[in-house]
């Protein structure tokens, strides 16, 4: 399946989960889509950096410092996620495949 179709499937599945977040089959399909989209790290980075929103986040010195803190101390993520503006940016980076939450 072409990358664009995986991305469309991911979007549709995310909307389905917004309606019914307990649907395990939909969650499994979403995980599969994200895995397919993020198979090639170089392609992920290229695609993500073509996104103006991702570019803005990655060029923000404060966000780069936050990402560095999170890489050195994963527990710092909890503190940063309590700020809605930072959480939104982190979710954008997650959706773009730049970062992963565990």
PDB file of N, CA and C in Angstrom:
ATOM      1  N   UNK A   1       0.845  -1.175   0.000  1.00  0.00           N
ATOM      2  CA  UNK A   1       0.000   0.000   0.000  1.00  0.00           C
ATOM      3  C   UNK A   1       0.892   1.240   0.000  1.00  0.00           C
ATOM      4  N   UNK A   2       0.531   2.235  -0.760  1.00  0.00           N
ATOM      5  CA  UNK A   2       1.337   3.450  -0.855  1.00  0.00           C
ATOM      6  C   UNK A   2       1.293   4.221   0.464  1.00  0.00           C
ATOM      7  N   UNK A   3       2.344   5.003   0.734  1.00  0.00           N
ATOM      8  CA  UNK A   3       2.451   5.762   1.978  1.00  0.00           C
ATOM      9  C   UNK A   3       1.215   6.637   2.194  1.00  0.00           C
ATOM     10  N   UNK A   4       0.743   7.262   1.137  1.00  0.00           N
ATOM     11  CA  UNK A   4      -0.399   8.154   1.272  1.00  0.00           C
ATOM     12  C   UNK A   4      -1.625   7.389   1.763  1.00  0.00           C
ATOM     13  N   UNK A   5      -1.799   6.162   1.324  1.00  0.00           N
ATOM     14  CA  UNK A   5      -2.939   5.376   1.755  1.00  0.00           C
ATOM     15  C   UNK A   5      -2.806   4.965   3.218  1.00  0.00           C
ATOM     16  N   UNK A   6      -1.597   4.662   3.663  1.00  0.00           N
ATOM     17  CA  UNK A   6      -1.391   4.354   5.074  1.00  0.00           C
ATOM     18  C   UNK A   6      -1.738   5.573   5.915  1.00  0.00           C
ATOM     19  N   UNK A   7      -1.334   6.735   5.462  1.00  0.00           N
ATOM     20  CA  UNK A   7      -1.617   7.969   6.203  1.00  0.00           C
ATOM     21  C   UNK A   7      -3.117   8.236   6.259  1.00  0.00           C
ATOM     22  N   UNK A   8      -3.813   7.996   5.156  1.00  0.00           N
ATOM     23  CA  UNK A   8      -5.266   8.178   5.144  1.00  0.00           C
ATOM     24  C   UNK A   8      -5.934   7.174   6.076  1.00  0.00           C
ATOM     25  N   UNK A   9      -5.451   5.942   6.059  1.00  0.00           N
ATOM     26  CA  UNK A   9      -6.003   4.915   6.946  1.00  0.00           C
ATOM     27  C   UNK A   9      -5.776   5.314   8.405  1.00  0.00           C
ATOM     28  N   UNK A  10      -4.596   5.813   8.708  1.00  0.00           N
ATOM     29  CA  UNK A  10      -4.288   6.235  10.071  1.00  0.00           C
ATOM     30  C   UNK A  10      -5.249   7.330  10.512  1.00  0.00           C
ATOM     31  N   UNK A  11      -5.493   8.290   9.655  1.00  0.00           N
ATOM     32  CA  UNK A  11      -6.403   9.383   9.991  1.00  0.00           C
ATOM     33  C   UNK A  11      -7.811   8.861  10.264  1.00  0.00           C
ATOM     34  N   UNK A  12      -8.298   7.973   9.409  1.00  0.00           N
ATOM     35  CA  UNK A  12      -9.639   7.409   9.587  1.00  0.00           C
ATOM     36  C   UNK A  12      -9.727   6.593  10.876  1.00  0.00           C
ATOM     37  N   UNK A  13      -8.690   5.805  11.144  1.00  0.00           N
ATOM     38  CA  UNK A  13      -8.690   4.992  12.358  1.00  0.00           C
ATOM     39  C   UNK A  13      -8.639   5.861  13.610  1.00  0.00           C
ATOM     40  N   UNK A  14      -7.891   6.947  13.553  1.00  0.00           N
ATOM     41  CA  UNK A  14      -7.825   7.850  14.699  1.00  0.00           C
ATOM     42  C   UNK A  14      -9.196   8.472  14.958  1.00  0.00           C
ATOM     43  N   UNK A  15      -9.910   8.839  13.888  1.00  0.00           N
ATOM     44  CA  UNK A  15     -11.261   9.388  14.053  1.00  0.00           C
ATOM     45  C   UNK A  15     -12.186   8.348  14.665  1.00  0.00           C
ATOM     46  N   UNK A  16     -12.037   7.086  14.239  1.00  0.00           N
ATOM     47  CA  UNK A  16     -12.855   6.013  14.806  1.00  0.00           C
ATOM     48  C   UNK A  16     -12.565   5.847  16.299  1.00  0.00           C
ATOM     49  N   UNK A  17     -11.294   5.955  16.679  1.00  0.00           N
ATOM     50  CA  UNK A  17     -10.938   5.835  18.095  1.00  0.00           C
ATOM     51  C   UNK A  17     -11.431   7.027  18.911  1.00  0.00           C
ATOM     52  N   UNK A  18     -11.535   8.183  18.272  1.00  0.00           N
ATOM     53  CA  UNK A  18     -12.088   9.344  18.968  1.00  0.00           C
ATOM     54  C   UNK A  18     -13.546   9.089  19.348  1.00  0.00           C
ATOM     55  N   UNK A  19     -14.223   8.306  18.530  1.00  0.00           N
ATOM     56  CA  UNK A  19     -15.627   7.965  18.788  1.00  0.00           C
ATOM     57  C   UNK A  19     -15.737   6.822  19.798  1.00  0.00           C
ATOM     58  N   UNK A  20     -14.907   5.788  19.619  1.00  0.00           N
ATOM     59  CA  UNK A  20     -14.942   4.615  20.505  1.00  0.00           C
ATOM     60  C   UNK A  20     -13.517   4.217  20.863  1.00  0.00           C
ATOM     61  N   UNK A  21     -13.003   4.797  21.924  1.00  0.00           N
ATOM     62  CA  UNK A  21     -11.606   4.571  22.309  1.00  0.00           C
ATOM     63  C   UNK A  21     -11.350   3.170  22.858  1.00  0.00           C
ATOM     64  N   UNK A  22     -12.395   2.381  23.096  1.00  0.00           N
ATOM     65  CA  UNK A  22     -12.199   1.041  23.654  1.00  0.00           C
ATOM     66  C   UNK A  22     -12.172  -0.046  22.570  1.00  0.00           C
ATOM     67  N   UNK A  23     -12.270   0.332  21.304  1.00  0.00           N
ATOM     68  CA  UNK A  23     -12.313  -0.650  20.224  1.00  0.00           C
ATOM     69  C   UNK A  23     -10.901  -1.185  19.966  1.00  0.00           C
ATOM     70  N   UNK A  24     -10.640  -2.395  20.436  1.00  0.00           N
ATOM     71  CA  UNK A  24      -9.300  -2.977  20.351  1.00  0.00           C
ATOM     72  C   UNK A  24      -8.885  -3.269  18.916  1.00  0.00           C
ATOM     73  N   UNK A  25      -9.818  -3.716  18.090  1.00  0.00           N
ATOM     74  CA  UNK A  25      -9.484  -4.021  16.694  1.00  0.00           C
ATOM     75  C   UNK A  25      -9.019  -2.755  15.963  1.00  0.00           C
ATOM     76  N   UNK A  26      -9.710  -1.652  16.203  1.00  0.00           N
ATOM     77  CA  UNK A  26      -9.317  -0.384  15.590  1.00  0.00           C
ATOM     78  C   UNK A  26      -7.949   0.050  16.102  1.00  0.00           C
ATOM     79  N   UNK A  27      -7.710  -0.125  17.390  1.00  0.00           N
ATOM     80  CA  UNK A  27      -6.418   0.237  17.968  1.00  0.00           C
ATOM     81  C   UNK A  27      -5.293  -0.590  17.335  1.00  0.00           C
ATOM     82  N   UNK A  28      -5.540  -1.890  17.149  1.00  0.00           N
ATOM     83  CA  UNK A  28      -4.534  -2.752  16.527  1.00  0.00           C
ATOM     84  C   UNK A  28      -4.247  -2.321  15.094  1.00  0.00           C
ATOM     85  N   UNK A  29      -5.295  -1.967  14.350  1.00  0.00           N
ATOM     86  CA  UNK A  29      -5.094  -1.512  12.966  1.00  0.00           C
ATOM     87  C   UNK A  29      -4.325  -0.194  12.937  1.00  0.00           C
ATOM     88  N   UNK A  30      -4.593   0.692  13.897  1.00  0.00           N
ATOM     89  CA  UNK A  30      -3.871   1.964  13.976  1.00  0.00           C
ATOM     90  C   UNK A  30      -2.389   1.720  14.254  1.00  0.00           C
ATOM     91  N   UNK A  31      -2.102   0.798  15.151  1.00  0.00           N
ATOM     92  CA  UNK A  31      -0.705   0.456  15.450  1.00  0.00           C
ATOM     93  C   UNK A  31      -0.007  -0.067  14.200  1.00  0.00           C
ATOM     94  N   UNK A  32      -0.684  -0.922  13.447  1.00  0.00           N
ATOM     95  CA  UNK A  32      -0.122  -1.453  12.201  1.00  0.00           C
ATOM     96  C   UNK A  32       0.159  -0.334  11.208  1.00  0.00           C
ATOM     97  N   UNK A  33      -0.776   0.590  11.064  1.00  0.00           N
ATOM     98  CA  UNK A  33      -0.570   1.724  10.157  1.00  0.00           C
ATOM     99  C   UNK A  33       0.648   2.538  10.561  1.00  0.00           C
ATOM    100  N   UNK A  34       0.757   2.846  11.840  1.00  0.00           N
ATOM    101  CA  UNK A  34       1.896   3.644  12.318  1.00  0.00           C
ATOM    102  C   UNK A  34       3.210   2.911  12.098  1.00  0.00           C
ATOM    103  N   UNK A  35       3.201   1.596  12.273  1.00  0.00           N
ATOM    104  CA  UNK A  35       4.412   0.825  12.036  1.00  0.00           C
ATOM    105  C   UNK A  35       4.798   0.874  10.563  1.00  0.00           C
ATOM    106  N   UNK A  36       3.827   0.750   9.683  1.00  0.00           N
ATOM    107  CA  UNK A  36       4.102   0.792   8.244  1.00  0.00           C
ATOM    108  C   UNK A  36       4.603   2.172   7.820  1.00  0.00           C
ATOM    109  N   UNK A  37       3.972   3.190   8.341  1.00  0.00           N
ATOM    110  CA  UNK A  37       4.359   4.565   7.998  1.00  0.00           C
ATOM    111  C   UNK A  37       5.778   4.857   8.466  1.00  0.00           C
ATOM    112  N   UNK A  38       6.147   4.290   9.604  1.00  0.00           N
ATOM    113  CA  UNK A  38       7.430   4.616  10.228  1.00  0.00           C
ATOM    114  C   UNK A  38       8.511   3.564  10.009  1.00  0.00           C
ATOM    115  N   UNK A  39       8.357   2.709   9.001  1.00  0.00           N
ATOM    116  CA  UNK A  39       9.341   1.645   8.747  1.00  0.00           C
ATOM    117  C   UNK A  39      10.728   2.172   8.390  1.00  0.00           C
ATOM    118  N   UNK A  40      10.790   3.149   7.523  1.00  0.00           N
ATOM    119  CA  UNK A  40      12.067   3.670   7.037  1.00  0.00           C
ATOM    120  C   UNK A  40      12.391   4.979   7.766  1.00  0.00           C
ATOM    121  N   UNK A  41      13.327   4.958   8.712  1.00  0.00           N
ATOM    122  CA  UNK A  41      13.623   6.154   9.506  1.00  0.00           C
ATOM    123  C   UNK A  41      14.010   7.374   8.671  1.00  0.00           C
ATOM    124  N   UNK A  42      14.743   7.161   7.609  1.00  0.00           N
ATOM    125  CA  UNK A  42      15.137   8.299   6.767  1.00  0.00           C
ATOM    126  C   UNK A  42      13.926   8.917   6.069  1.00  0.00           C
ATOM    127  N   UNK A  43      13.016   8.073   5.626  1.00  0.00           N
ATOM    128  CA  UNK A  43      11.802   8.570   4.971  1.00  0.00           C
ATOM    129  C   UNK A  43      10.918   9.294   5.989  1.00  0.00           C
ATOM    130  N   UNK A  44      10.859   8.769   7.198  1.00  0.00           N
ATOM    131  CA  UNK A  44      10.082   9.411   8.259  1.00  0.00           C
ATOM    132  C   UNK A  44      10.625  10.813   8.516  1.00  0.00           C
ATOM    133  N   UNK A  45      11.940  10.908   8.672  1.00  0.00           N
ATOM    134  CA  UNK A  45      12.561  12.212   8.940  1.00  0.00           C
ATOM    135  C   UNK A  45      12.337  13.177   7.777  1.00  0.00           C
ATOM    136  N   UNK A  46      12.507  12.689   6.571  1.00  0.00           N
ATOM    137  CA  UNK A  46      12.315  13.530   5.386  1.00  0.00           C
ATOM    138  C   UNK A  46      10.875  14.044   5.318  1.00  0.00           C
ATOM    139  N   UNK A  47       9.923  13.139   5.520  1.00  0.00           N
ATOM    140  CA  UNK A  47       8.507  13.507   5.457  1.00  0.00           C
ATOM    141  C   UNK A  47       8.164  14.482   6.583  1.00  0.00           C
ATOM    142  N   UNK A  48       8.661  14.202   7.782  1.00  0.00           N
ATOM    143  CA  UNK A  48       8.355  15.058   8.926  1.00  0.00           C
ATOM    144  C   UNK A  48       8.925  16.457   8.746  1.00  0.00           C
ATOM    145  N   UNK A  49      10.156  16.533   8.274  1.00  0.00           N
ATOM    146  CA  UNK A  49      10.791  17.846   8.131  1.00  0.00           C
ATOM    147  C   UNK A  49      10.221  18.655   6.970  1.00  0.00           C
ATOM    148  N   UNK A  50       9.410  18.026   6.135  1.00  0.00           N
ATOM    149  CA  UNK A  50       8.723  18.767   5.080  1.00  0.00           C
ATOM    150  C   UNK A  50       7.460  19.446   5.624  1.00  0.00           C
ATOM    151  N   UNK A  51       7.076  19.086   6.826  1.00  0.00           N
ATOM    152  CA  UNK A  51       5.884  19.643   7.468  1.00  0.00           C
ATOM    153  C   UNK A  51       6.270  20.951   8.176  1.00  0.00           C
ATOM    154  N   UNK A  52       5.660  22.072   7.791  1.00  0.00           N
ATOM    155  CA  UNK A  52       6.019  23.361   8.409  1.00  0.00           C
ATOM    156  C   UNK A  52       5.822  23.381   9.931  1.00  0.00           C
ATOM    157  N   UNK A  53       4.804  22.677  10.411  1.00  0.00           N
ATOM    158  CA  UNK A  53       4.569  22.651  11.857  1.00  0.00           C
ATOM    159  C   UNK A  53       5.700  21.921  12.574  1.00  0.00           C
ATOM    160  N   UNK A  54       6.147  20.813  12.011  1.00  0.00           N
ATOM    161  CA  UNK A  54       7.266  20.069  12.593  1.00  0.00           C
ATOM    162  C   UNK A  54       8.537  20.910  12.523  1.00  0.00           C
ATOM    163  N   UNK A  55       8.753  21.580  11.407  1.00  0.00           N
ATOM    164  CA  UNK A  55       9.926  22.444  11.258  1.00  0.00           C
ATOM    165  C   UNK A  55       9.949  23.517  12.348  1.00  0.00           C
ATOM    166  N   UNK A  56       8.793  24.121  12.586  1.00  0.00           N
ATOM    167  CA  UNK A  56       8.714  25.179  13.599  1.00  0.00           C
ATOM    168  C   UNK A  56       9.026  24.632  14.989  1.00  0.00           C
ATOM    169  N   UNK A  57       8.483  23.462  15.296  1.00  0.00           N
ATOM    170  CA  UNK A  57       8.725  22.858  16.609  1.00  0.00           C
ATOM    171  C   UNK A  57      10.201  22.507  16.776  1.00  0.00           C
ATOM    172  N   UNK A  58      10.773  21.893  15.753  1.00  0.00           N
ATOM    173  CA  UNK A  58      12.164  21.450  15.849  1.00  0.00           C
ATOM    174  C   UNK A  58      13.162  22.608  15.833  1.00  0.00           C
ATOM    175  N   UNK A  59      12.750  23.761  15.329  1.00  0.00           N
ATOM    176  CA  UNK A  59      13.664  24.902  15.315  1.00  0.00           C
ATOM    177  C   UNK A  59      13.500  25.787  16.558  1.00  0.00           C
ATOM    178  N   UNK A  60      12.551  25.453  17.417  1.00  0.00           N
ATOM    179  CA  UNK A  60      12.319  26.194  18.648  1.00  0.00           C
ATOM    180  C   UNK A  60      13.340  25.744  19.701  1.00  0.00           C
ATOM    181  N   UNK A  61      14.222  26.647  20.153  1.00  0.00           N
ATOM    182  CA  UNK A  61      15.252  26.259  21.122  1.00  0.00           C
ATOM    183  C   UNK A  61      14.675  25.670  22.417  1.00  0.00           C
ATOM    184  N   UNK A  62      13.550  26.175  22.876  1.00  0.00           N
ATOM    185  CA  UNK A  62      12.949  25.657  24.105  1.00  0.00           C
ATOM    186  C   UNK A  62      12.479  24.213  23.903  1.00  0.00           C
ATOM    187  N   UNK A  63      11.887  23.923  22.742  1.00  0.00           N
ATOM    188  CA  UNK A  63      11.431  22.562  22.480  1.00  0.00           C
ATOM    189  C   UNK A  63      12.621  21.617  22.325  1.00  0.00           C
ATOM    190  N   UNK A  64      13.684  22.091  21.728  1.00  0.00           N
ATOM    191  CA  UNK A  64      14.877  21.248  21.589  1.00  0.00           C
ATOM    192  C   UNK A  64      15.444  20.915  22.971  1.00  0.00           C
ATOM    193  N   UNK A  65      15.409  21.881  23.884  1.00  0.00           N
ATOM    194  CA  UNK A  65      15.880  21.642  25.237  1.00  0.00           C
ATOM    195  C   UNK A  65      14.967  20.627  25.945  1.00  0.00           C
ATOM    196  N   UNK A  66      13.672  20.752  25.750  1.00  0.00           N
ATOM    197  CA  UNK A  66      12.717  19.811  26.344  1.00  0.00           C
ATOM    198  C   UNK A  66      12.958  18.406  25.805  1.00  0.00           C
ATOM    199  N   UNK A  67      13.162  18.275  24.508  1.00  0.00           N
ATOM    200  CA  UNK A  67      13.422  16.963  23.912  1.00  0.00           C
ATOM    201  C   UNK A  67      14.723  16.365  24.453  1.00  0.00           C
ATOM    202  N   UNK A  68      15.711  17.211  24.639  1.00  0.00           N
ATOM    203  CA  UNK A  68      16.989  16.748  25.204  1.00  0.00           C
ATOM    204  C   UNK A  68      16.786  16.262  26.639  1.00  0.00           C
ATOM    205  N   UNK A  69      16.024  17.032  27.430  1.00  0.00           N
ATOM    206  CA  UNK A  69      15.737  16.626  28.806  1.00  0.00           C
ATOM    207  C   UNK A  69      15.023  15.278  28.839  1.00  0.00           C
ATOM    208  N   UNK A  70      14.050  15.118  27.944  1.00  0.00           N
ATOM    209  CA  UNK A  70      13.275  13.874  27.909  1.00  0.00           C
ATOM    210  C   UNK A  70      14.134  12.690  27.477  1.00  0.00           C
ATOM    211  N   UNK A  71      15.115  12.931  26.622  1.00  0.00           N
ATOM    212  CA  UNK A  71      15.974  11.835  26.184  1.00  0.00           C
ATOM    213  C   UNK A  71      16.921  11.398  27.298  1.00  0.00           C
ATOM    214  N   UNK A  72      17.305  12.334  28.141  1.00  0.00           N
ATOM    215  CA  UNK A  72      18.213  12.021  29.243  1.00  0.00           C
ATOM    216  C   UNK A  72      17.468  11.533  30.485  1.00  0.00           C
ATOM    217  N   UNK A  73      16.241  12.007  30.651  1.00  0.00           N
ATOM    218  CA  UNK A  73      15.448  11.663  31.835  1.00  0.00           C
ATOM    219  C   UNK A  73      13.993  11.452  31.406  1.00  0.00           C
ATOM    220  N   UNK A  74      13.621  10.234  31.054  1.00  0.00           N
ATOM    221  CA  UNK A  74      12.253   9.971  30.584  1.00  0.00           C
ATOM    222  C   UNK A  74      11.165  10.413  31.567  1.00  0.00           C
ATOM    223  N   UNK A  75      11.481  10.462  32.846  1.00  0.00           N
ATOM    224  CA  UNK A  75      10.492  10.908  33.833  1.00  0.00           C
ATOM    225  C   UNK A  75      10.129  12.382  33.643  1.00  0.00           C
ATOM    226  N   UNK A  76      10.986  13.143  32.981  1.00  0.00           N
ATOM    227  CA  UNK A  76      10.707  14.561  32.729  1.00  0.00           C
ATOM    228  C   UNK A  76       9.508  14.738  31.814  1.00  0.00           C
ATOM    229  N   UNK A  77       9.198  13.706  31.047  1.00  0.00           N
ATOM    230  CA  UNK A  77       8.063  13.799  30.129  1.00  0.00           C
ATOM    231  C   UNK A  77       6.774  14.119  30.883  1.00  0.00           C
ATOM    232  N   UNK A  78       6.592  13.521  32.033  1.00  0.00           N
ATOM    233  CA  UNK A  78       5.367  13.752  32.820  1.00  0.00           C
ATOM    234  C   UNK A  78       5.199  15.237  33.123  1.00  0.00           C
ATOM    235  N   UNK A  79       6.284  15.889  33.535  1.00  0.00           N
ATOM    236  CA  UNK A  79       6.213  17.323  33.837  1.00  0.00           C
ATOM    237  C   UNK A  79       5.883  18.130  32.590  1.00  0.00           C
ATOM    238  N   UNK A  80       6.532  17.808  31.493  1.00  0.00           N
ATOM    239  CA  UNK A  80       6.311  18.568  30.261  1.00  0.00           C
ATOM    240  C   UNK A  80       4.908  18.344  29.697  1.00  0.00           C
ATOM    241  N   UNK A  81       4.374  17.142  29.872  1.00  0.00           N
ATOM    242  CA  UNK A  81       3.042  16.844  29.349  1.00  0.00           C
ATOM    243  C   UNK A  81       1.946  17.564  30.137  1.00  0.00           C
ATOM    244  N   UNK A  82       2.265  18.077  31.298  1.00  0.00           N
ATOM    245  CA  UNK A  82       1.269  18.819  32.076  1.00  0.00           C
ATOM    246  C   UNK A  82       1.022  20.211  31.492  1.00  0.00           C
ATOM    247  N   UNK A  83       1.909  20.659  30.622  1.00  0.00           N
ATOM    248  CA  UNK A  83       1.726  21.937  29.936  1.00  0.00           C
ATOM    249  C   UNK A  83       1.020  21.654  28.611  1.00  0.00           C
ATOM    250  N   UNK A  84      -0.223  22.127  28.430  1.00  0.00           N
ATOM    251  CA  UNK A  84      -0.989  21.798  27.226  1.00  0.00           C
ATOM    252  C   UNK A  84      -0.312  22.212  25.913  1.00  0.00           C
ATOM    253  N   UNK A  85       0.384  23.332  25.923  1.00  0.00           N
ATOM    254  CA  UNK A  85       1.057  23.783  24.691  1.00  0.00           C
ATOM    255  C   UNK A  85       2.203  22.842  24.318  1.00  0.00           C
ATOM    256  N   UNK A  86       2.965  22.446  25.302  1.00  0.00           N
ATOM    257  CA  UNK A  86       4.083  21.529  25.046  1.00  0.00           C
ATOM    258  C   UNK A  86       3.551  20.156  24.672  1.00  0.00           C
ATOM    259  N   UNK A  87       2.514  19.705  25.375  1.00  0.00           N
ATOM    260  CA  UNK A  87       1.927  18.394  25.074  1.00  0.00           C
ATOM    261  C   UNK A  87       1.456  18.345  23.620  1.00  0.00           C
ATOM    262  N   UNK A  88       0.812  19.406  23.161  1.00  0.00           N
ATOM    263  CA  UNK A  88       0.334  19.446  21.778  1.00  0.00           C
ATOM    264  C   UNK A  88       1.502  19.305  20.797  1.00  0.00           C
ATOM    265  N   UNK A  89       2.582  20.014  21.078  1.00  0.00           N
ATOM    266  CA  UNK A  89       3.753  19.941  20.197  1.00  0.00           C
ATOM    267  C   UNK A  89       4.376  18.551  20.222  1.00  0.00           C
ATOM    268  N   UNK A  90       4.418  17.941  21.394  1.00  0.00           N
ATOM    269  CA  UNK A  90       4.974  16.589  21.494  1.00  0.00           C
ATOM    270  C   UNK A  90       4.112  15.585  20.728  1.00  0.00           C
ATOM    271  N   UNK A  91       2.797  15.767  20.779  1.00  0.00           N
ATOM    272  CA  UNK A  91       1.913  14.879  20.019  1.00  0.00           C
ATOM    273  C   UNK A  91       2.104  15.075  18.514  1.00  0.00           C
ATOM    274  N   UNK A  92       2.360  16.301  18.091  1.00  0.00           N
ATOM    275  CA  UNK A  92       2.635  16.551  16.666  1.00  0.00           C
ATOM    276  C   UNK A  92       3.891  15.795  16.255  1.00  0.00           C
ATOM    277  N   UNK A  93       4.924  15.868  17.087  1.00  0.00           N
ATOM    278  CA  UNK A  93       6.169  15.151  16.787  1.00  0.00           C
ATOM    279  C   UNK A  93       5.963  13.640  16.814  1.00  0.00           C
ATOM    280  N   UNK A  94       5.122  13.176  17.719  1.00  0.00           N
ATOM    281  CA  UNK A  94       4.823  11.743  17.771  1.00  0.00           C
ATOM    282  C   UNK A  94       4.095  11.314  16.499  1.00  0.00           C
ATOM    283  N   UNK A  95       3.095  12.077  16.100  1.00  0.00           N
ATOM    284  CA  UNK A  95       2.326  11.739  14.892  1.00  0.00           C
ATOM    285  C   UNK A  95       3.207  11.759  13.653  1.00  0.00           C
ATOM    286  N   UNK A  96       4.218  12.638  13.661  1.00  0.00           N
ATOM    287  CA  UNK A  96       5.133  12.730  12.524  1.00  0.00           C
ATOM    288  C   UNK A  96       6.183  11.626  12.543  1.00  0.00           C
ATOM    289  N   UNK A  97       6.270  10.895  13.658  1.00  0.00           N
ATOM    290  CA  UNK A  97       7.242   9.809  13.749  1.00  0.00           C
ATOM    291  C   UNK A  97       8.608  10.233  14.244  1.00  0.00           C
ATOM    292  N   UNK A  98       8.713  11.469  14.718  1.00  0.00           N
ATOM    293  CA  UNK A  98       9.998  11.982  15.203  1.00  0.00           C
ATOM    294  C   UNK A  98      10.311  11.425  16.585  1.00  0.00           C
ATOM    295  N   UNK A  99       9.296  11.315  17.442  1.00  0.00           N
ATOM    296  CA  UNK A  99       9.491  10.784  18.785  1.00  0.00           C
ATOM    297  C   UNK A  99       8.475   9.667  19.029  1.00  0.00           C
ATOM    298  N   UNK A 100       8.774   8.835  20.034  1.00  0.00           N
ATOM    299  CA  UNK A 100       7.863   7.773  20.444  1.00  0.00           C
ATOM    300  C   UNK A 100       7.666   7.851  21.933  1.00  0.00           C
ATOM    301  N   UNK A 101       6.436   7.633  22.352  1.00  0.00           N
ATOM    302  CA  UNK A 101       6.129   7.562  23.784  1.00  0.00           C
ATOM    303  C   UNK A 101       6.070   6.098  24.154  1.00  0.00           C
ATOM    304  N   UNK A 102       6.629   5.751  25.299  1.00  0.00           N
ATOM    305  CA  UNK A 102       6.586   4.349  25.763  1.00  0.00           C
ATOM    306  C   UNK A 102       5.906   4.249  27.086  1.00  0.00           C
TER     307      UNK A 102
END
